[in-house]
Structures are given as C-alpha cells and as structure tokens.
Coordinates of C-alpha atoms in Angstrom, one line a residue:
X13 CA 176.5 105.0 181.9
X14 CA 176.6 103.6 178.3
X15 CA 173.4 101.4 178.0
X16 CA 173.3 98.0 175.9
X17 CA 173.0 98.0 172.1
X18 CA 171.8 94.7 170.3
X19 CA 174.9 94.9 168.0
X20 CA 178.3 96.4 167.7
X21 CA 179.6 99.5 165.7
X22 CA 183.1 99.6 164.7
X23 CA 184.7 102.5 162.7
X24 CA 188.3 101.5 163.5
X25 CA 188.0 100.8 159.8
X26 CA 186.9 104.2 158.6
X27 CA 190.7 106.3 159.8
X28 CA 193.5 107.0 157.7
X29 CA 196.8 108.1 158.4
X30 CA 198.2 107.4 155.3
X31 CA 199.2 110.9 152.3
X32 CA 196.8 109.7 149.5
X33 CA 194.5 107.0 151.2
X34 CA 190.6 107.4 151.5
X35 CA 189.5 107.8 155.1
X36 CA 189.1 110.2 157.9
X37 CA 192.0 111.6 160.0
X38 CA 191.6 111.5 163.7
X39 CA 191.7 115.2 163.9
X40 CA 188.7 115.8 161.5
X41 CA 186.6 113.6 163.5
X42 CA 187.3 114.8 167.0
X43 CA 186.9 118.6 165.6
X44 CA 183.0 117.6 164.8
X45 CA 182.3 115.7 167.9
X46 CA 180.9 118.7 169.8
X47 CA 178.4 119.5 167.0
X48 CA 177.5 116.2 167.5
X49 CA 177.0 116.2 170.8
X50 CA 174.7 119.5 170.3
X51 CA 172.5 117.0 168.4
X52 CA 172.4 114.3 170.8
X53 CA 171.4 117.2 173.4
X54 CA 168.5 118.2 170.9
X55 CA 167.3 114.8 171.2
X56 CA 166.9 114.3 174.3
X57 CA 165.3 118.0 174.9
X58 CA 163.1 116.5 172.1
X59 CA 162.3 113.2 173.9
X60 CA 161.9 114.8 176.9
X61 CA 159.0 116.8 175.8
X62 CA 158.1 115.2 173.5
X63 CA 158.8 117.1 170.4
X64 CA 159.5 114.4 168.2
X65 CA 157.3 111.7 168.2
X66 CA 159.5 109.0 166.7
X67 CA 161.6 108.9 170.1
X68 CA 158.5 108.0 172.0
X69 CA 157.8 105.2 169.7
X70 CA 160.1 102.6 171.3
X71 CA 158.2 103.0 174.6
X72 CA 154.7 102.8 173.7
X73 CA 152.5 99.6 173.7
X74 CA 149.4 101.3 174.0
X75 CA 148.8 101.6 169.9
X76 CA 149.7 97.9 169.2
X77 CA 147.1 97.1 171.7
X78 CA 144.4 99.2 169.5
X79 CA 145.0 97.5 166.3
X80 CA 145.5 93.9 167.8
X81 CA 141.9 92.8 166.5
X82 CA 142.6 93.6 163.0
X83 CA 145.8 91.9 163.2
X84 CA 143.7 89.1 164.7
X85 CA 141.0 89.0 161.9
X86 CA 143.5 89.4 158.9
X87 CA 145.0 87.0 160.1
X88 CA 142.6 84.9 160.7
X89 CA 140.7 85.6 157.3
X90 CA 142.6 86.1 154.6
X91 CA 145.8 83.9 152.6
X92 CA 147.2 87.4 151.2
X93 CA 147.9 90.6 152.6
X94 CA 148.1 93.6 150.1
X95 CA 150.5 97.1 151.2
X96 CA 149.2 99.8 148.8
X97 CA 151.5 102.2 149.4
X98 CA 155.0 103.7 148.5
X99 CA 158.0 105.1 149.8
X100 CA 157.9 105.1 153.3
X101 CA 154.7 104.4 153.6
X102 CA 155.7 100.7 152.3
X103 CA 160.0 100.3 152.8
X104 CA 159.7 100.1 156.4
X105 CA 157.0 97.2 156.5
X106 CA 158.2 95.5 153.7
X107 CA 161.8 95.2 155.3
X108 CA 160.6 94.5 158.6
X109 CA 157.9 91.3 156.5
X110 CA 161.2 89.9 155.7
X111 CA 161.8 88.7 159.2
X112 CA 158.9 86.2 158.8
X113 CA 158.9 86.0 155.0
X114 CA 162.2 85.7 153.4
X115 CA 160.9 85.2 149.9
X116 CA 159.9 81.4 150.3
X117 CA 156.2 81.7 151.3
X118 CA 154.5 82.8 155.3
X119 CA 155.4 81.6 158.6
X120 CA 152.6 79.3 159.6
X121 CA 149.5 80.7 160.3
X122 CA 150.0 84.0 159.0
X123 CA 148.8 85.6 155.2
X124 CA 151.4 86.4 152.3
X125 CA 152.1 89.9 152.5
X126 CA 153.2 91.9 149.6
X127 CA 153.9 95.1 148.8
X128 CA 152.1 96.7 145.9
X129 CA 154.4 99.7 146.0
X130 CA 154.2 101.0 142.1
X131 CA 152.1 101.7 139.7
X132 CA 153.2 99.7 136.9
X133 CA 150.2 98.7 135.0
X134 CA 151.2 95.2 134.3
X135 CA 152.2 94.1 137.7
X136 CA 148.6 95.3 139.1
X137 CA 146.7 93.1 136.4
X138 CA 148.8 90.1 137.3
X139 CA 148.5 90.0 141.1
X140 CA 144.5 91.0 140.6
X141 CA 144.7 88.1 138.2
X142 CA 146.1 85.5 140.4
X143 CA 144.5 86.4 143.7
X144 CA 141.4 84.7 145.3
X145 CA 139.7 87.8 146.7
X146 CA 137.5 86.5 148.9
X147 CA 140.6 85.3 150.6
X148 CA 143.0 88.6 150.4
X149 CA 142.9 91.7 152.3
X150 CA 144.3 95.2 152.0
X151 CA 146.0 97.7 153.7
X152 CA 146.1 101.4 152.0
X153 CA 148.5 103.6 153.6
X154 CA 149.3 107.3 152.6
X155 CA 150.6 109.4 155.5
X156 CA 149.1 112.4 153.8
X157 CA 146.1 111.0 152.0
X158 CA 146.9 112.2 149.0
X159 CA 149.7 110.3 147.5
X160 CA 148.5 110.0 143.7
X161 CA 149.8 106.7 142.8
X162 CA 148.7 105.0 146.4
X163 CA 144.9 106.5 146.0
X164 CA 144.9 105.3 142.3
X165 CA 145.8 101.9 143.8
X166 CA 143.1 101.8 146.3
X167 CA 140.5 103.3 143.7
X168 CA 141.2 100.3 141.2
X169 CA 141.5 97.9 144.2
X170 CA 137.7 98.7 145.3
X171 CA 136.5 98.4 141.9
X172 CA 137.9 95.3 141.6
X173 CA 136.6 94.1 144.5
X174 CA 133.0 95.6 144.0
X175 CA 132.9 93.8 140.8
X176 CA 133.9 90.4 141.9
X177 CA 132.3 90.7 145.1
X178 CA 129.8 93.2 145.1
X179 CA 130.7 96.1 148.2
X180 CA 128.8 95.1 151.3
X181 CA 131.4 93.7 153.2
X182 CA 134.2 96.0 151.5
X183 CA 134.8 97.2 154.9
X184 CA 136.0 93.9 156.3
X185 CA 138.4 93.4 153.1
X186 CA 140.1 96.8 153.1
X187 CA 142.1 98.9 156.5
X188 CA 143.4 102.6 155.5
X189 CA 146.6 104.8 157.4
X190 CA 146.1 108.4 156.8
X191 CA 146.4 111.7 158.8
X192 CA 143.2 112.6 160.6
X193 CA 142.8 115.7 158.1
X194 CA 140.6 116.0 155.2
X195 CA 142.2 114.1 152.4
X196 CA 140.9 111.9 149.3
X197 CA 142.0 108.5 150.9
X198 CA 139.8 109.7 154.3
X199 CA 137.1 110.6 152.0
X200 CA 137.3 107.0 149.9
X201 CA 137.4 105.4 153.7
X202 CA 134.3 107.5 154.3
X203 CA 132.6 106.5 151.2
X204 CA 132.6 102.9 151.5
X205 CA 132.6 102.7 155.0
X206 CA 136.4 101.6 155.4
X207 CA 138.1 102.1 158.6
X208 CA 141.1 104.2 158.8
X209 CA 143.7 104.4 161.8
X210 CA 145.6 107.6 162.2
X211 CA 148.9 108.0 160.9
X212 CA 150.7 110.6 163.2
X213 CA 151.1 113.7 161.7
X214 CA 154.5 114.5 163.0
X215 CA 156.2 111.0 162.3
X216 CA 157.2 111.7 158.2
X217 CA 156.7 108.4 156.2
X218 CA 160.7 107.9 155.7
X219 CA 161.0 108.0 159.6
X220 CA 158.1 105.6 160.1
X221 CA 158.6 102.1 160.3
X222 CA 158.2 101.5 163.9
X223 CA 154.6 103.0 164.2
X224 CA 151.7 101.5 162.7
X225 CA 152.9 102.0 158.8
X226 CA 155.6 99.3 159.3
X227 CA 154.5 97.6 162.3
X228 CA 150.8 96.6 161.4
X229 CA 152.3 94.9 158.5
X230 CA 154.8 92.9 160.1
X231 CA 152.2 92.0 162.6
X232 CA 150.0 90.6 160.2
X233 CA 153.4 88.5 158.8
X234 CA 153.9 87.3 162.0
X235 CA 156.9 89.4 163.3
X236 CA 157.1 90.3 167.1
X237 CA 156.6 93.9 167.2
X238 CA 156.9 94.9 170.9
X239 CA 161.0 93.1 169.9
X240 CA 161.8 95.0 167.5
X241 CA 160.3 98.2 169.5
X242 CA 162.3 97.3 172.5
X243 CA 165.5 96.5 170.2
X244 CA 164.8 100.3 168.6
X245 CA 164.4 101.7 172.9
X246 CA 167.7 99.7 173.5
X247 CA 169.8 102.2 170.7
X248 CA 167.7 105.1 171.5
X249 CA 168.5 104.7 175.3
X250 CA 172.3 104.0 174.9
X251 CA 172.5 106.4 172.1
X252 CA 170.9 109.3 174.9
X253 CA 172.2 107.9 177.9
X254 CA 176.3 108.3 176.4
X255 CA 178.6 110.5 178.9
X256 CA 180.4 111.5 175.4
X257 CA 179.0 112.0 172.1
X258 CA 182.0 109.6 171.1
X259 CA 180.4 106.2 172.7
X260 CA 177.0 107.4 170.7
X261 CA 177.0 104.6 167.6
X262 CA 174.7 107.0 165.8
X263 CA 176.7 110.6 166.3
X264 CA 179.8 108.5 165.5
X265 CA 178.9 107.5 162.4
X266 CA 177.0 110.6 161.3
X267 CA 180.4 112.3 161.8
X268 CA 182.3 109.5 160.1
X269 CA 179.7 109.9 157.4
X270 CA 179.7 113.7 156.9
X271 CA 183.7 114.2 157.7
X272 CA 184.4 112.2 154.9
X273 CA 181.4 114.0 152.5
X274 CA 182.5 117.2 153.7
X275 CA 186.5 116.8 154.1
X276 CA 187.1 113.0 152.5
X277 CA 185.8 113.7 148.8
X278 CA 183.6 110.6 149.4
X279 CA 180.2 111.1 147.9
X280 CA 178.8 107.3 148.3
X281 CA 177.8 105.9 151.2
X282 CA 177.3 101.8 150.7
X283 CA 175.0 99.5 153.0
X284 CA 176.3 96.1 152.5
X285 CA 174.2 93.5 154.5
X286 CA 175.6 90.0 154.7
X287 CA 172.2 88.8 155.4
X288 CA 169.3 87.7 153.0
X289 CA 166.5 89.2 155.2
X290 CA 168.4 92.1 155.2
X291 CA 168.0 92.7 151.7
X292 CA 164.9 95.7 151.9
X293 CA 167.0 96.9 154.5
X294 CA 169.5 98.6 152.1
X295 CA 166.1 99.8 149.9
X296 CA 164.7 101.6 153.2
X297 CA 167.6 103.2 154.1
X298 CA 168.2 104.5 150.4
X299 CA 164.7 106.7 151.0
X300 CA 165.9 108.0 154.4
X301 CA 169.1 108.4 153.6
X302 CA 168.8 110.5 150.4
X303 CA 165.3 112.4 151.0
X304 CA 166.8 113.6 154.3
X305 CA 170.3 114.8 153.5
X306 CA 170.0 115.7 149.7
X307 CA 169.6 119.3 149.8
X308 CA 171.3 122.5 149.3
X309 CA 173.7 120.9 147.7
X310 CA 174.9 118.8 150.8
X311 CA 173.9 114.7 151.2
X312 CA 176.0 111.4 149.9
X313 CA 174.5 109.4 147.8
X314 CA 173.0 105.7 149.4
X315 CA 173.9 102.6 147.6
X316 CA 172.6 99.2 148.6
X317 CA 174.5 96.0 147.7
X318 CA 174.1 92.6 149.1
X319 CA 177.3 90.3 150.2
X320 CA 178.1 87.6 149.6
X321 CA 176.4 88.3 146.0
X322 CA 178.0 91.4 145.3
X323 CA 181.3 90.5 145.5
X324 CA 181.0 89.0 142.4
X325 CA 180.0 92.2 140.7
X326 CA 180.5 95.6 142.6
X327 CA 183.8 94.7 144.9
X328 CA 185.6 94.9 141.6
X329 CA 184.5 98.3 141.2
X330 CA 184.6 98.9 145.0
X331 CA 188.1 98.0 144.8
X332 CA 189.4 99.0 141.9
X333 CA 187.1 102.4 141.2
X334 CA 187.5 105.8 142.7
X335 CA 187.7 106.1 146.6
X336 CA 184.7 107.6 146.4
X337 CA 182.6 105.4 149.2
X338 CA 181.9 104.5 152.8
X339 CA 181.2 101.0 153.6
X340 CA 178.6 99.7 156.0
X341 CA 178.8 95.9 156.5
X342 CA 176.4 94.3 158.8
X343 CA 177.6 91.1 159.7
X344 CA 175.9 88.0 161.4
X345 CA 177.8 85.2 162.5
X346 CA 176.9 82.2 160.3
X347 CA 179.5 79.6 161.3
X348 CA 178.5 76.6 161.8
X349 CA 175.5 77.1 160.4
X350 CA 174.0 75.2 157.3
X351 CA 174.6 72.1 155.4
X352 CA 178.3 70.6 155.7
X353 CA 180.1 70.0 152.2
X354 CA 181.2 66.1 152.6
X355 CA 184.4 64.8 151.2
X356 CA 185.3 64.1 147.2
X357 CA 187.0 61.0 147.3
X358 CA 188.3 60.0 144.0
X359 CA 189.6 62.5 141.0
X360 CA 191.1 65.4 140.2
X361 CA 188.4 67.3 142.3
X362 CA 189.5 65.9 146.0
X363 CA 192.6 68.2 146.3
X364 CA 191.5 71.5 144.9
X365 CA 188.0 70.9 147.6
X366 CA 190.2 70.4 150.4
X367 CA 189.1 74.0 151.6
X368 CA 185.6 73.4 151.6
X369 CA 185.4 69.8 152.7
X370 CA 184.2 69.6 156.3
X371 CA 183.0 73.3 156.2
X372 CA 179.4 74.7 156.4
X373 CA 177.6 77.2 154.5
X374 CA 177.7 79.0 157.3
X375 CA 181.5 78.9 157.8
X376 CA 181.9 79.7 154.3
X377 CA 179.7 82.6 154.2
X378 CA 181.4 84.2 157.5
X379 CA 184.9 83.5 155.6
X380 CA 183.6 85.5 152.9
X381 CA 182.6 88.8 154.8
X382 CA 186.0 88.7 156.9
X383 CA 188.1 88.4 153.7
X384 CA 185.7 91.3 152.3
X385 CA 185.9 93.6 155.2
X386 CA 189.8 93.3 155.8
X387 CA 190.6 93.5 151.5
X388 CA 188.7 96.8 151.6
X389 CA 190.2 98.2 154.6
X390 CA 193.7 97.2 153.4
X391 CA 193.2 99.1 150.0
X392 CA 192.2 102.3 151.8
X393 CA 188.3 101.9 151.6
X394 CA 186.9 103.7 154.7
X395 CA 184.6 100.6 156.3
X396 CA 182.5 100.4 159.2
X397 CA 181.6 97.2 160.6
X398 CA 178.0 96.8 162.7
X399 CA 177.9 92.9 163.9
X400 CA 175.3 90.8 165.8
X401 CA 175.5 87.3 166.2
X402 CA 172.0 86.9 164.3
X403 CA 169.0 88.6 163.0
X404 CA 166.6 88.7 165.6
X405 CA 163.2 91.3 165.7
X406 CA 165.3 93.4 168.1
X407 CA 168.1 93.9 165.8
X408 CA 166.5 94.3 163.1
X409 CA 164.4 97.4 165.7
X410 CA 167.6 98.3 166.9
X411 CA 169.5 98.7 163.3
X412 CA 166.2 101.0 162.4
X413 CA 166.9 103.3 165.2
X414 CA 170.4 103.9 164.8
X415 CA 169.8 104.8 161.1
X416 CA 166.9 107.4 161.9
X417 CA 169.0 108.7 164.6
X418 CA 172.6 109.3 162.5
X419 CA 170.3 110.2 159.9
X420 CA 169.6 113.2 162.2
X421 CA 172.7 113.9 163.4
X422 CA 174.0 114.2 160.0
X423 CA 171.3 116.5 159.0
X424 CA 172.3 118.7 162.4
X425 CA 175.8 118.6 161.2
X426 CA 175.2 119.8 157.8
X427 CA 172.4 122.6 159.0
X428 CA 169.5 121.0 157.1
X429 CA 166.1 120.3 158.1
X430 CA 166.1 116.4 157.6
X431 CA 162.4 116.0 157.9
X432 CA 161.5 117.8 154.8
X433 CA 161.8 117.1 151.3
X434 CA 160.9 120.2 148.5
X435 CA 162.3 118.5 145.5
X436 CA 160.1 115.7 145.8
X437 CA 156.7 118.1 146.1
X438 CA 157.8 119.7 143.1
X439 CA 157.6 116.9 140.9
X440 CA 154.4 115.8 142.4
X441 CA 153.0 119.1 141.6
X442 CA 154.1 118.5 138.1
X443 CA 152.5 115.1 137.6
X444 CA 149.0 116.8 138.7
X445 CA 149.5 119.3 135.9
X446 CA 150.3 116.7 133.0
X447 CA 147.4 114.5 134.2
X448 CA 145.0 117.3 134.3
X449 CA 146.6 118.5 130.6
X450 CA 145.9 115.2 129.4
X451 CA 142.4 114.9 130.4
X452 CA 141.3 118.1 128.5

C-alpha cells in the first residue's frame, strides 16, 4: 500500500521517444528498476535494524526533548544566533532557518540566526563588529571536531568574547555539536566549560539536517521541528512501504537521474525552486549531491537556480545550450496569492497591461513556472516536476528525505559508497601541511 507523500513527483517530463531529443527511453528506465528495487530492500533491511541511523530520525522525539531547554534559553536570552560551522554541518540548518526567516528579519519572539559558514577574514570582523554580545549566542558544530576552519571560528569567537566580556559565563553564551571522541572542539568545550551535545557518529554531516545539526537551529528560528520530522517519516514510509520500486518517488528519480548520466549524455542535474525560502535548498543539495556521487569517475554535476529569477538569465542557456541537463522544478501554487495589479486607465499603457490587470503576484508567478516547465519539455529538456500547494515544515522535511534517499539509490546504482568522500580529506590534509610550512 503506497503511503502519503506531502507533494507530488512527476517524471512524465523526463521520456523521450523522439531520434535526437534529450531524455530517457522507456526501456532504459524499466531495465534499472530492479537495481533499484535492491536499494529500496537495503533500506529497509537497514531501518529495520537499524543500520543507518538517518532512517530512524523521522521517528524519534526523544532528542528534541533533551535539547528543548537550550532552545528555551537562547531563545529567551539572546537577539542573535551564530552557526559556526560549514558544509553540512551548516546547509541543512540554514535551509531549514529560511522557513521562519526569509531574509527580512525573525519571526516574533525568536533570535536572528546566521550562518557564519566561511572563513573569510572580512565578513568575521564585520559581524563581531556589529553584534551586541551580551545579547548573541553561539552554536559551534563540527561532526568530527576537527574541522580547521569551524575550530578557528570558535577559537576567535571565545576570544572575542573573553575580551569584551571576560569568560565566566562563556558557558551560557556558547553550545558545541561534536562526536563523543577525543577531538580539539571537545577539548575547547572542556576548556572553558562549554557544553557539547553529541553529534551521531554514523549520521555524515551532508546527510544531517534532520538531527540536531539542522534541527537545533531551526528550533532556535522558530521552525516546527517534530513537522518537518514527520514530513521527512511521511516520504521515508511511502518510499518503503511501495509494492514496486516504480511508485518509490526517490528510486524513480535516482534512475531517471543515473539513466540519463549513464545512457542520456546528461552530466547536469538542475534544482530549480519556484520558491524564495527555497533558495538554500538548491545550496544543500549541491553538497549531498556532488560529495556523494562524485567518484570513480561516476556523479552529475548539481546546479542550483532560482525561478522566477533565473529565467532571465540561465533559461536562455537552458534552452538554447547543449542538452546536457535534468530539470527539477519544485512548484508551489501561488495563485491568488499577493497584491492584485489594478487597472491603467488612460495612455498608451492600458492596452499592452491588459494581461496583468486584475491578476496577482501570485497568479503571475504560477503563470511563469507552467510556461517554464512546458517550454522546456517541448524543446526536449528532460524535466521532472515535484509540486505542493505550499511550503509548509513538513515539505520542506519531506523534500529532505526524498533527496537523501535518491541520493542513495543513485549511489547503489552506480556501486559507490555514497557516505564517503576521499577527495575532500586529501585537500584537508594538504591545508594542514601549508599551515604548518608557514609557521616555521
């Protein structure tokens, strides 16, 4: 029995039957559906015994219950929230902040939380500059402990803070994530008598946004958690509880995705939200996307694009460039929605805004991704649609899930290990060396 999802998946858009078009023949994509299905029987071996922690996420309420008092007290204490932390050990919060914070200032009652997810010199020194901190706290999350650039962060953070407010009450101002292990951010905890939750050590940082690296954040925004936990359960169970791997959303479009990569020449895959909040989405799924699949010489590369803003720039290339991409558009339905443009009277303006006169934002904007969706289609794109009729906590959950799990699938159809990423440590190990060089 196929359980409920909080949106719709539609790949109608990605098949071709056309000599020379872009897209996926029907043949190709039924010949990889049992491969698929191995992957969605690995899954729910995994769930069942709980192998992989990051299916027995959507279930658990115990954790948010355990960090419900500092939620409570930053949010009661402090204007600003600052994430030190990067990659996943920041996308997934910051995407899931935008549900409470699209770019305008807090809900009420809750901090400003930003993301201090670089190292750029210059951006530090003007938030430390502009910040009352007595009235900001931190978060410092490394799933490791070790990540250079996030335990330089916290470093200059403390000394900041010890010089502007002396360090007896450090511990109230700063909460670390970090693998029970010994590692320099435990150590820095332990030093000046921070507190530091555990960050599982078999949940990778790309993979977790729906444990306490995303969802302490988004707490501390405002955002309901246990929603987009019980959106992300919703697409786990329908995905697992499929007769067919066929009515799984995410095995059908990991083998929409790597039938075209594999047999399609497409080596682009392109997340095209038609939603604002939406916009660190595309960001987070770039890192899972890309440090899962891009190895051995297999993987697509993830672009992120915004409608209705990028029709104005990429479409041209989209439509008129190489057939070299898959399109993901995730659709709300705006209509009606939004101020109504009112009528020009008088001049040579009244006739040519006939078409907008009477219409909403809204309608204007939902115009604009059906005209963008069919034009792309028609000219042999290959375009998936995923639709909801709004954002909500548990589609925002729910779209998480689905990209974790066809991020898996993918990785099962290619025979890679999608939970590790060697090209990545090398370059770490390199910037150790230079720093070291430099120092002597």
């Amino acid at each position: 029995m196929l359980m409920e999802s909080p949106f719709t998946h539609e790949i109608a858009g990605t098949f071709t039957d056309k000599v020379g078009m872009a897209g996926l023949d029907h043949a190709a994509y039924h010949a990889l559906m049992p491969r698929a299905g191995t992957a969605l029987d690995r899954l729910r071996e995994q769930k069942a015994s709980g192998a992989l922690p990051i299916l027995a996420l959507p279930g658990r309420h115990d954790d948010l219950q355990a960090w419900k008092p500092i939620v409570d007290r930053y949010r009661a204490q402090f204007d600003d929230v600052i994430v030190l932390g990067i990659g996943g050990s920041s996308l997934g919060g910051a995407t899931l902040c935008r549900l409470a914070d699209a770019g305008f200032g807090p809900s009420d009652g809750a901090p400003r939380v930003r993301f201090l997810d670089n190292i750029d010199p210059w951006t530090f020194d003007a938030l430390m500059a502009r910040l009352d901190l007595g009235r900001t706290g931190f978060l410092s999350i490394s799933k490791s402990g070790g990540t250079a650039e996030t335990v330089a962060q916290t470093l200059a953070v403390l000394d900041r803070l010890n010089q502007r407010l002396g360090n007896d009450d450090l511990a109230t101002r700063m909460t670390c994530i970090a693998e029970h292990t010994d590692n320099p951010l435990r150590a820095i905890a332990g030093h000046f008598g921070l507190f530091c939750l555990d960050h599982d050590p078999n949940i990778g940082g790309r993979y977790s946004a729906l444990s306490v690296t995303g969802l302490l954040p988004a707490a501390i925004a405002g955002v309901d958690v246990e929603a987009v936990r019980r959106g992300a359960g919703m697409v786990l169970n329908a995905a697992l509880s499929a007769d067919r791997p066929e009515d799984a959303a995410p095995a059908a479009g990991a083998v929409i995705n790597i039938g075209l990569a594999t047999g399609g020449d497409v080596s682009q895959t392109v997340i095209m939200p038609y939603v604002d909040r939406l916009e660190r989405f595309g960001t987070w799924f770039r890192q899972l996307w890309a440090e899962s699949l891009g190895k051995d010489g297999h993987g697509t590369t993830p672009v992120d694009a915004m409608g209705a803003v990028d029709q104005h720039s990429q479409l041209q290339l989209y439509l008129g460039g190489p057939r070299d991409k898959l399109f993901t558009l995730i659709l709300a339905d705006p209509s009606g929605h939004g101020p109504v443009a009112r009528a020009v009277t008088a001049g040579p303006a009244a006739a040519s805004l006939d078409y907008l006169v009477g219409r909403s934002l809204g309608d204007l904007l939902a115009a604009e991704q059906r005209a963008t969706a069919e034009t792309l289609i028609r000219n042999g794109c290959p375009t998936r649609l995923i639709r909801f009729p709004v954002l909500t906590e548990e589609v925002m959950g729910g779209l998480m899930m689905h990209f974790i799990l066809e991020t898996i699938i993918a990785a099962h159809l290619l025979g890679i290990d999608p939970f590790d990423q060697p090209a990545v440590e090398e370059s770490k190990v390199l910037a150790r060396k230079y720093l070291r060089e430099g120092m002597e």
